[in-house]
mmCIF file of C-alpha atoms in Angstrom:
data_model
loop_
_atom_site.group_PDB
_atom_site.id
_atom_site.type_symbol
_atom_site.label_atom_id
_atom_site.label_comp_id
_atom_site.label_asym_id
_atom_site.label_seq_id
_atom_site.Cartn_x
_atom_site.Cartn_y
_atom_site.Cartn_z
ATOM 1 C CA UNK A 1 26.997 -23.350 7.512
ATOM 2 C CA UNK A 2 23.520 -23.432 6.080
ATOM 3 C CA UNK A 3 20.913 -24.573 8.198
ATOM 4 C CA UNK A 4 18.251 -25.315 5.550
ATOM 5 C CA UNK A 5 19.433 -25.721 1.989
ATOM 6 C CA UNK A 6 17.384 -26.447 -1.217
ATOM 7 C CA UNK A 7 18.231 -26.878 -5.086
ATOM 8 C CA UNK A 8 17.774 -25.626 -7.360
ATOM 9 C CA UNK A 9 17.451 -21.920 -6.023
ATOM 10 C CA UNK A 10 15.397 -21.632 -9.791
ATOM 11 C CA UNK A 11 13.615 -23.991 -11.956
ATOM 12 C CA UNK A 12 12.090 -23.080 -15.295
ATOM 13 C CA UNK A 13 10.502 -25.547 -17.140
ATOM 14 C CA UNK A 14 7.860 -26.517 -19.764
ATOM 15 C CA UNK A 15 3.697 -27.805 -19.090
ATOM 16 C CA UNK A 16 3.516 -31.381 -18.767
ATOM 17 C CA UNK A 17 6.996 -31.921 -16.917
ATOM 18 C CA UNK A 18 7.765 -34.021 -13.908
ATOM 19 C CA UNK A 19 10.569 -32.038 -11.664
ATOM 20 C CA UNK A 20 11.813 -32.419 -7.862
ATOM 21 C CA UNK A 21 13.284 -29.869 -5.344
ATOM 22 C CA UNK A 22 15.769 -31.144 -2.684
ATOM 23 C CA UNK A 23 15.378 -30.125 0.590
ATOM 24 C CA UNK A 24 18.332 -30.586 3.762
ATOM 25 C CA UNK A 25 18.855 -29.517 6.905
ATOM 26 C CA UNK A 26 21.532 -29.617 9.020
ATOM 27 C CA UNK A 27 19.755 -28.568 12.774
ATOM 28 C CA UNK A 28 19.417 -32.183 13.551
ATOM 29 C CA UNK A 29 15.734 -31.255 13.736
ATOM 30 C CA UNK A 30 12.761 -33.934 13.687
ATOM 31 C CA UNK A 31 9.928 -32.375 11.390
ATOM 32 C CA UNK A 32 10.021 -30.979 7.915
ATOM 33 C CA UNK A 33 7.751 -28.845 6.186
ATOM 34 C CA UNK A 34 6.711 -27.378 2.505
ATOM 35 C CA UNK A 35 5.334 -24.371 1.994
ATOM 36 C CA UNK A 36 4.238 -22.833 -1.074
ATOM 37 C CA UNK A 37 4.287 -18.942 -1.411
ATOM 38 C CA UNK A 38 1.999 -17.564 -4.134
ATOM 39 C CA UNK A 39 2.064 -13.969 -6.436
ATOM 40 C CA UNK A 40 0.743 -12.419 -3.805
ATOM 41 C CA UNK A 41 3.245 -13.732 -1.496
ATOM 42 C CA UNK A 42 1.119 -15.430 0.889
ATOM 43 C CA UNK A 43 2.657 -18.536 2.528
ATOM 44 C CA UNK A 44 0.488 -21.731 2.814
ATOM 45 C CA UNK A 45 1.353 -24.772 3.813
ATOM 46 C CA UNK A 46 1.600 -27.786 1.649
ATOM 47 C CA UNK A 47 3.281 -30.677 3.523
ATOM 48 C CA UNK A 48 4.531 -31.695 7.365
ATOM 49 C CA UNK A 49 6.941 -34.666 7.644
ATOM 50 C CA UNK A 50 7.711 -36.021 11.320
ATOM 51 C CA UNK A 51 9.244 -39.728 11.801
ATOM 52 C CA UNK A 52 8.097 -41.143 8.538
ATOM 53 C CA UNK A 53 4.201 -39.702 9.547
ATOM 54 C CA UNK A 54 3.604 -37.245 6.895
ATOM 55 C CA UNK A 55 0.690 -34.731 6.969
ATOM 56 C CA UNK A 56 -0.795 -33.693 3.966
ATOM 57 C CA UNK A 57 -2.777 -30.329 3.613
ATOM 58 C CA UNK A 58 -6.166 -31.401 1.838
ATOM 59 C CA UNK A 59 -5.729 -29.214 -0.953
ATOM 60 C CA UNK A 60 -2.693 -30.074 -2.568
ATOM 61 C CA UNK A 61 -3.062 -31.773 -5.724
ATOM 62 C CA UNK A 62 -1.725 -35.629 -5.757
ATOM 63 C CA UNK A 63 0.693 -34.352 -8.188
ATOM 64 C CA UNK A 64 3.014 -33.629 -5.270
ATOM 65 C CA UNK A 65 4.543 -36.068 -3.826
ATOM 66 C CA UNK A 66 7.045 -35.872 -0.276
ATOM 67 C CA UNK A 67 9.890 -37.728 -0.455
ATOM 68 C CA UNK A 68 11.802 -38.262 2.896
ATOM 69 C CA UNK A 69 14.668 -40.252 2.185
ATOM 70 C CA UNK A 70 16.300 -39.812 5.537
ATOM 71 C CA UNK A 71 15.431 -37.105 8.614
ATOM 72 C CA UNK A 72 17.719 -34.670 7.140
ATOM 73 C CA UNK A 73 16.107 -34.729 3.650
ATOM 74 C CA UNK A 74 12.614 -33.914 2.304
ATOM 75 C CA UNK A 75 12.327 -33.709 -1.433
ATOM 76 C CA UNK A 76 9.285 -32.374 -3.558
ATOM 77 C CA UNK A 77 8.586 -34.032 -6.620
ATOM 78 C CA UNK A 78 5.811 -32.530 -8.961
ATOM 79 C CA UNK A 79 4.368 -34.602 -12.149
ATOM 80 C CA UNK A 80 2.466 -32.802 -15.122
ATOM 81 C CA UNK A 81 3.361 -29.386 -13.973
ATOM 82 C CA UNK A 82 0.277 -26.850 -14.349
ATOM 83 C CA UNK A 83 0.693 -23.018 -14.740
ATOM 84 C CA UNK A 84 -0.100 -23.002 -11.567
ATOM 85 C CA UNK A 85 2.252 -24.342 -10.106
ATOM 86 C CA UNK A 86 4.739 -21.164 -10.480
ATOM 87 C CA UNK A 87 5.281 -20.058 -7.107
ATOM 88 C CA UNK A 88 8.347 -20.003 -4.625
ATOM 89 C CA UNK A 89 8.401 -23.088 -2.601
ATOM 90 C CA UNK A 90 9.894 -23.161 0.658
ATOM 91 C CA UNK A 91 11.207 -25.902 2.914
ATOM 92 C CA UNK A 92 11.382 -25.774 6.633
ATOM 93 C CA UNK A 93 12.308 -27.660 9.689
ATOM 94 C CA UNK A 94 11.942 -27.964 13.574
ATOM 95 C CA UNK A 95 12.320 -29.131 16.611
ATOM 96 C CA UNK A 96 9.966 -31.468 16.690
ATOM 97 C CA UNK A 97 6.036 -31.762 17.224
ATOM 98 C CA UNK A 98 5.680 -31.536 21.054
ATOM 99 C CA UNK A 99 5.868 -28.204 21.224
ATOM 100 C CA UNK A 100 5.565 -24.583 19.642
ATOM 101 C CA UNK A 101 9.337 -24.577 18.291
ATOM 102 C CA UNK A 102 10.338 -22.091 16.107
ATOM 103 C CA UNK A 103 10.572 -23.074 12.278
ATOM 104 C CA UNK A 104 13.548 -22.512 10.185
ATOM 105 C CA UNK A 105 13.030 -22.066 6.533
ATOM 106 C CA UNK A 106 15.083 -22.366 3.386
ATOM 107 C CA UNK A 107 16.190 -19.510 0.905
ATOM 108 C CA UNK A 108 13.462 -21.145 -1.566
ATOM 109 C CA UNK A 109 12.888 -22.256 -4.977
ATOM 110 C CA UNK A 110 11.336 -20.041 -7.637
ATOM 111 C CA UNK A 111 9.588 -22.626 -9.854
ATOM 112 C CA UNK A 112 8.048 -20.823 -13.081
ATOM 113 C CA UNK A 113 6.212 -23.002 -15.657
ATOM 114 C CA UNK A 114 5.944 -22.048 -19.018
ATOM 115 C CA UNK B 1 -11.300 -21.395 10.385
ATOM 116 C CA UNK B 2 -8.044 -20.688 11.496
ATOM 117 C CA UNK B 3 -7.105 -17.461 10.237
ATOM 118 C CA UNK B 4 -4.622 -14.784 10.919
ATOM 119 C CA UNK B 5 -5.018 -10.938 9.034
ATOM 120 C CA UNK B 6 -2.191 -8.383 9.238
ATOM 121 C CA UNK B 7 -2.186 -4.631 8.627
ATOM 122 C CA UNK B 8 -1.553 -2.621 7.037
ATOM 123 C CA UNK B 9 -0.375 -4.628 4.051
ATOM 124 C CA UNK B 10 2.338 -1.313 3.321
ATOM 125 C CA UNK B 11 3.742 0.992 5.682
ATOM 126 C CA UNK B 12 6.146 3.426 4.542
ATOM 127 C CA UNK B 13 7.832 4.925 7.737
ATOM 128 C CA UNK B 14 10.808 7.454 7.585
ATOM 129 C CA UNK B 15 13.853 6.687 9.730
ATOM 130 C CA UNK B 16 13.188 7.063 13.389
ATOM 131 C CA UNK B 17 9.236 7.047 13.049
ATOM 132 C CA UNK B 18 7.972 4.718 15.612
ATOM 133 C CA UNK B 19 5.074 2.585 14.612
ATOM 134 C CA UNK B 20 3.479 -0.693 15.329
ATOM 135 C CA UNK B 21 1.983 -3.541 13.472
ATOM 136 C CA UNK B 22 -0.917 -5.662 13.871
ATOM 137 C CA UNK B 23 -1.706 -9.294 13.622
ATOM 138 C CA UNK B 24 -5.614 -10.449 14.108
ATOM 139 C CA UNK B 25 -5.937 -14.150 14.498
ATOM 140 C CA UNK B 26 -8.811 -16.526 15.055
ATOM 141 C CA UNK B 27 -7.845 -19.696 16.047
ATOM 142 C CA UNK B 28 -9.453 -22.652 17.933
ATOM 143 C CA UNK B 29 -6.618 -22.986 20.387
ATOM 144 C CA UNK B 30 -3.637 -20.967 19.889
ATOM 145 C CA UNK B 31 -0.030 -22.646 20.666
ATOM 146 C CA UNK B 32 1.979 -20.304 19.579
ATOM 147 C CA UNK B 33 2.029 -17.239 17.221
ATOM 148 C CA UNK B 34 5.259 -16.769 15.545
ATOM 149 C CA UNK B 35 7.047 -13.932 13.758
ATOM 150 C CA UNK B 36 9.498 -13.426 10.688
ATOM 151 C CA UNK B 37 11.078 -11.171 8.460
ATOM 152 C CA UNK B 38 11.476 -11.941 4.748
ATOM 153 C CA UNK B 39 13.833 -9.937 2.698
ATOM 154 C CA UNK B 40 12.826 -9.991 -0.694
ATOM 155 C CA UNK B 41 13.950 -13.535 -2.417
ATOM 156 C CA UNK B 42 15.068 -15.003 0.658
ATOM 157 C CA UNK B 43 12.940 -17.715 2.981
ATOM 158 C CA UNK B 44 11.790 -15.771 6.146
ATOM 159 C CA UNK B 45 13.606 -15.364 9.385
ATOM 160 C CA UNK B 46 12.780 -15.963 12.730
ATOM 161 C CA UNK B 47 12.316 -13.436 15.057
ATOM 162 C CA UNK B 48 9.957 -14.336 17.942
ATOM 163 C CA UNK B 49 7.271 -16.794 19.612
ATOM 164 C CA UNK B 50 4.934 -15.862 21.849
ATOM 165 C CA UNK B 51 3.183 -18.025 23.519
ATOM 166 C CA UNK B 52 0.361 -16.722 25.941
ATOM 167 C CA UNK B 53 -1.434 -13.608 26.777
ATOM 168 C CA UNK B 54 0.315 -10.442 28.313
ATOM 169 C CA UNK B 55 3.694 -11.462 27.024
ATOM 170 C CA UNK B 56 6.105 -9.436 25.850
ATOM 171 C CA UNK B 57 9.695 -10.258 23.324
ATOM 172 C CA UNK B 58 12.308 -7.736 22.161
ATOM 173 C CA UNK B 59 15.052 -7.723 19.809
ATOM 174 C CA UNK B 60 16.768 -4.537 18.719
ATOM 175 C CA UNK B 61 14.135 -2.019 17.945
ATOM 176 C CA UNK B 62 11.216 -4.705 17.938
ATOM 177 C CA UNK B 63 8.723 -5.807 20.447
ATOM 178 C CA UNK B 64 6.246 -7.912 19.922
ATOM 179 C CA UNK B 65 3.364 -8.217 22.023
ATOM 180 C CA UNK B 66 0.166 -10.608 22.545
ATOM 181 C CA UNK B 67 -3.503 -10.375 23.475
ATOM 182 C CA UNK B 68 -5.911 -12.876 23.574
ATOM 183 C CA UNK B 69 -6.820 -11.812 19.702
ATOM 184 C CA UNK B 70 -3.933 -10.615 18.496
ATOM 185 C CA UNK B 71 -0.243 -9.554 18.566
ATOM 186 C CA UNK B 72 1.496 -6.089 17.783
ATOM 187 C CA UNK B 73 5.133 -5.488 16.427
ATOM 188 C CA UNK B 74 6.364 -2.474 17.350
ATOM 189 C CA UNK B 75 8.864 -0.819 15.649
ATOM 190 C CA UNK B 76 10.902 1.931 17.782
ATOM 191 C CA UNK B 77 13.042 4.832 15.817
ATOM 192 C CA UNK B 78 13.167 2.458 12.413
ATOM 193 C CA UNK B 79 16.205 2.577 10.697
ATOM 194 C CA UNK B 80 16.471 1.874 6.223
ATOM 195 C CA UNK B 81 17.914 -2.056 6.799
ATOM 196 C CA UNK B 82 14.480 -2.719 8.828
ATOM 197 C CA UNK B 83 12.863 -2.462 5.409
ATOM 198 C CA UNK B 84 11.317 -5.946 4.585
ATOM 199 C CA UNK B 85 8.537 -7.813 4.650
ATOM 200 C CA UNK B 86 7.180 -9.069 8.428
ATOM 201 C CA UNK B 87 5.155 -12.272 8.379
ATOM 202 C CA UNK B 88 2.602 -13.009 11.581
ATOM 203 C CA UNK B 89 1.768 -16.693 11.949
ATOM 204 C CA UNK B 90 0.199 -19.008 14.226
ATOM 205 C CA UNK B 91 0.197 -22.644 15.382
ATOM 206 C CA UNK B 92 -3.257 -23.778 16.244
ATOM 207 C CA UNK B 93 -4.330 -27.071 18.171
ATOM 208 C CA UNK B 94 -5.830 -29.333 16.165
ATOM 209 C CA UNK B 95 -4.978 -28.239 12.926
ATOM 210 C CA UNK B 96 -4.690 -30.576 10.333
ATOM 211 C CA UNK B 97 -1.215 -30.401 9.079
ATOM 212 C CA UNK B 98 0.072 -31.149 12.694
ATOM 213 C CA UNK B 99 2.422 -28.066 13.653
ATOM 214 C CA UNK B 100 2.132 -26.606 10.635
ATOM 215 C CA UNK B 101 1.972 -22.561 10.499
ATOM 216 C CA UNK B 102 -0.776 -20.303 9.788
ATOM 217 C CA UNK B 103 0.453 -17.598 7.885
ATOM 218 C CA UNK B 104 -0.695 -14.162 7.185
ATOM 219 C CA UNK B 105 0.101 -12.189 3.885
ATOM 220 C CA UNK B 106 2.381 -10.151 5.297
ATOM 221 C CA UNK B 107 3.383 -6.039 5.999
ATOM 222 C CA UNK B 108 5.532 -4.487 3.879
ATOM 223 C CA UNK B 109 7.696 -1.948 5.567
ATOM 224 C CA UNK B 110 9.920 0.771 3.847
ATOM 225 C CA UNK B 111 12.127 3.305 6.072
ATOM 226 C CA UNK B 112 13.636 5.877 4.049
ATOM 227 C CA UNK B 113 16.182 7.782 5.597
#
């Protein structure tokens, strides 16, 4: 079984587009996260998500948007999509906030915008 | 600010050629430092946490150690399927995005046999 699963595994689409990435886990786990991984590979995060208190990292455009529909879920919807915005996006989850749990993360999304 | 720098960024290592690498951090109050593997196009895999100075995790051929300023992986007789990328990241108190992790970019390890 999957522990974190996201679709689409690639998303190619045009400037100016709204699109959304699903996120689910399985783990039962409390807190969510986004990450965005650039060209150079570096991993950043975007986004934490713990019982409907979301965190947002100050530098992420207000074109993202978290949508946490349920504990399991966390979905990342981006309007007018910017060059930019190509990168692998990954979703993770753990334990919970209290302590230093380990995070789990997804197989990613490879978003290019054309 | 937080920050966490690993090197080398590329180590090319042939098979059984014990090495080790590092992971500098500077953090206001560590909670944990964390790390994965990545295998190219896949979402990185946990290996270990450490949590306080002087400890010590192993796995296989890894151990990963921690110091007050940073952490070593150490890779004993390497063999080709420990080729991948290894990702050192913390979790800092008080940082914004609650228990959010503090990535470095990463060293790239190839073992040729």
């Amino acid at each position: 079984d999957t522990a974190v699963s996201q679709t689409p595994k690639y998303l190619v689409t045009q400037m100016g587009n709204d699109k959304s990435i699903k996120c689910e886990q399985n783990l039962g786990h409390d807190t969510m996260y986004w990450y965005k991984q650039d060209s150079k590979k570096f991993l950043k995060i975007m986004f934490s998500y713990n019982n409907k208190e979301l965190i947002i990292n100050e530098t992420v455009p207000n074109r993202f948007s978290p949508k946490s529909p349920d504990k399991a879920h966390l979905n990342l919807h981006i309007n007018s999509l910017e060059l930019g915005d190509s990168a692998v996006y990954f979703c993770a989850s753990s334990q919970g906030t209290s302590g230093n749990y380990e995070q789990f993360f997804g197989p990613g999304t490879r978003l290019t915008v054309l | 600010e937080d920050q966490v720098t690993q090197s080398p960024e590329a180590l090319r290592l042939q098979e059984g050629e014990s090495s080790s690498l590092n992971c500098s951090y500077t953090v206001s109050g560590l909670r944990g430092l964390f790390w994965y593997r990545q295998d190219p196009g896949k979402g990185p895999e946990f290996l270990f946490t450490l949590y306080s100075a002087g400890e010590e995790k192993e796995k296989e051929r890894l151990k990963a150690t921690l110091t007050k300023k940073e952490s070593f992986l150490h890779i004993t007789a390497p063999k080709p399927e420990d080729s991948a990328t290894y990702l050192c990241a913390v979790q800092a108190w008080g940082v914004q995005a609650g228990t959010a992790l503090i990535f470095g970019k990463g060293t790239t390890l190839s073992v040729s046999s």
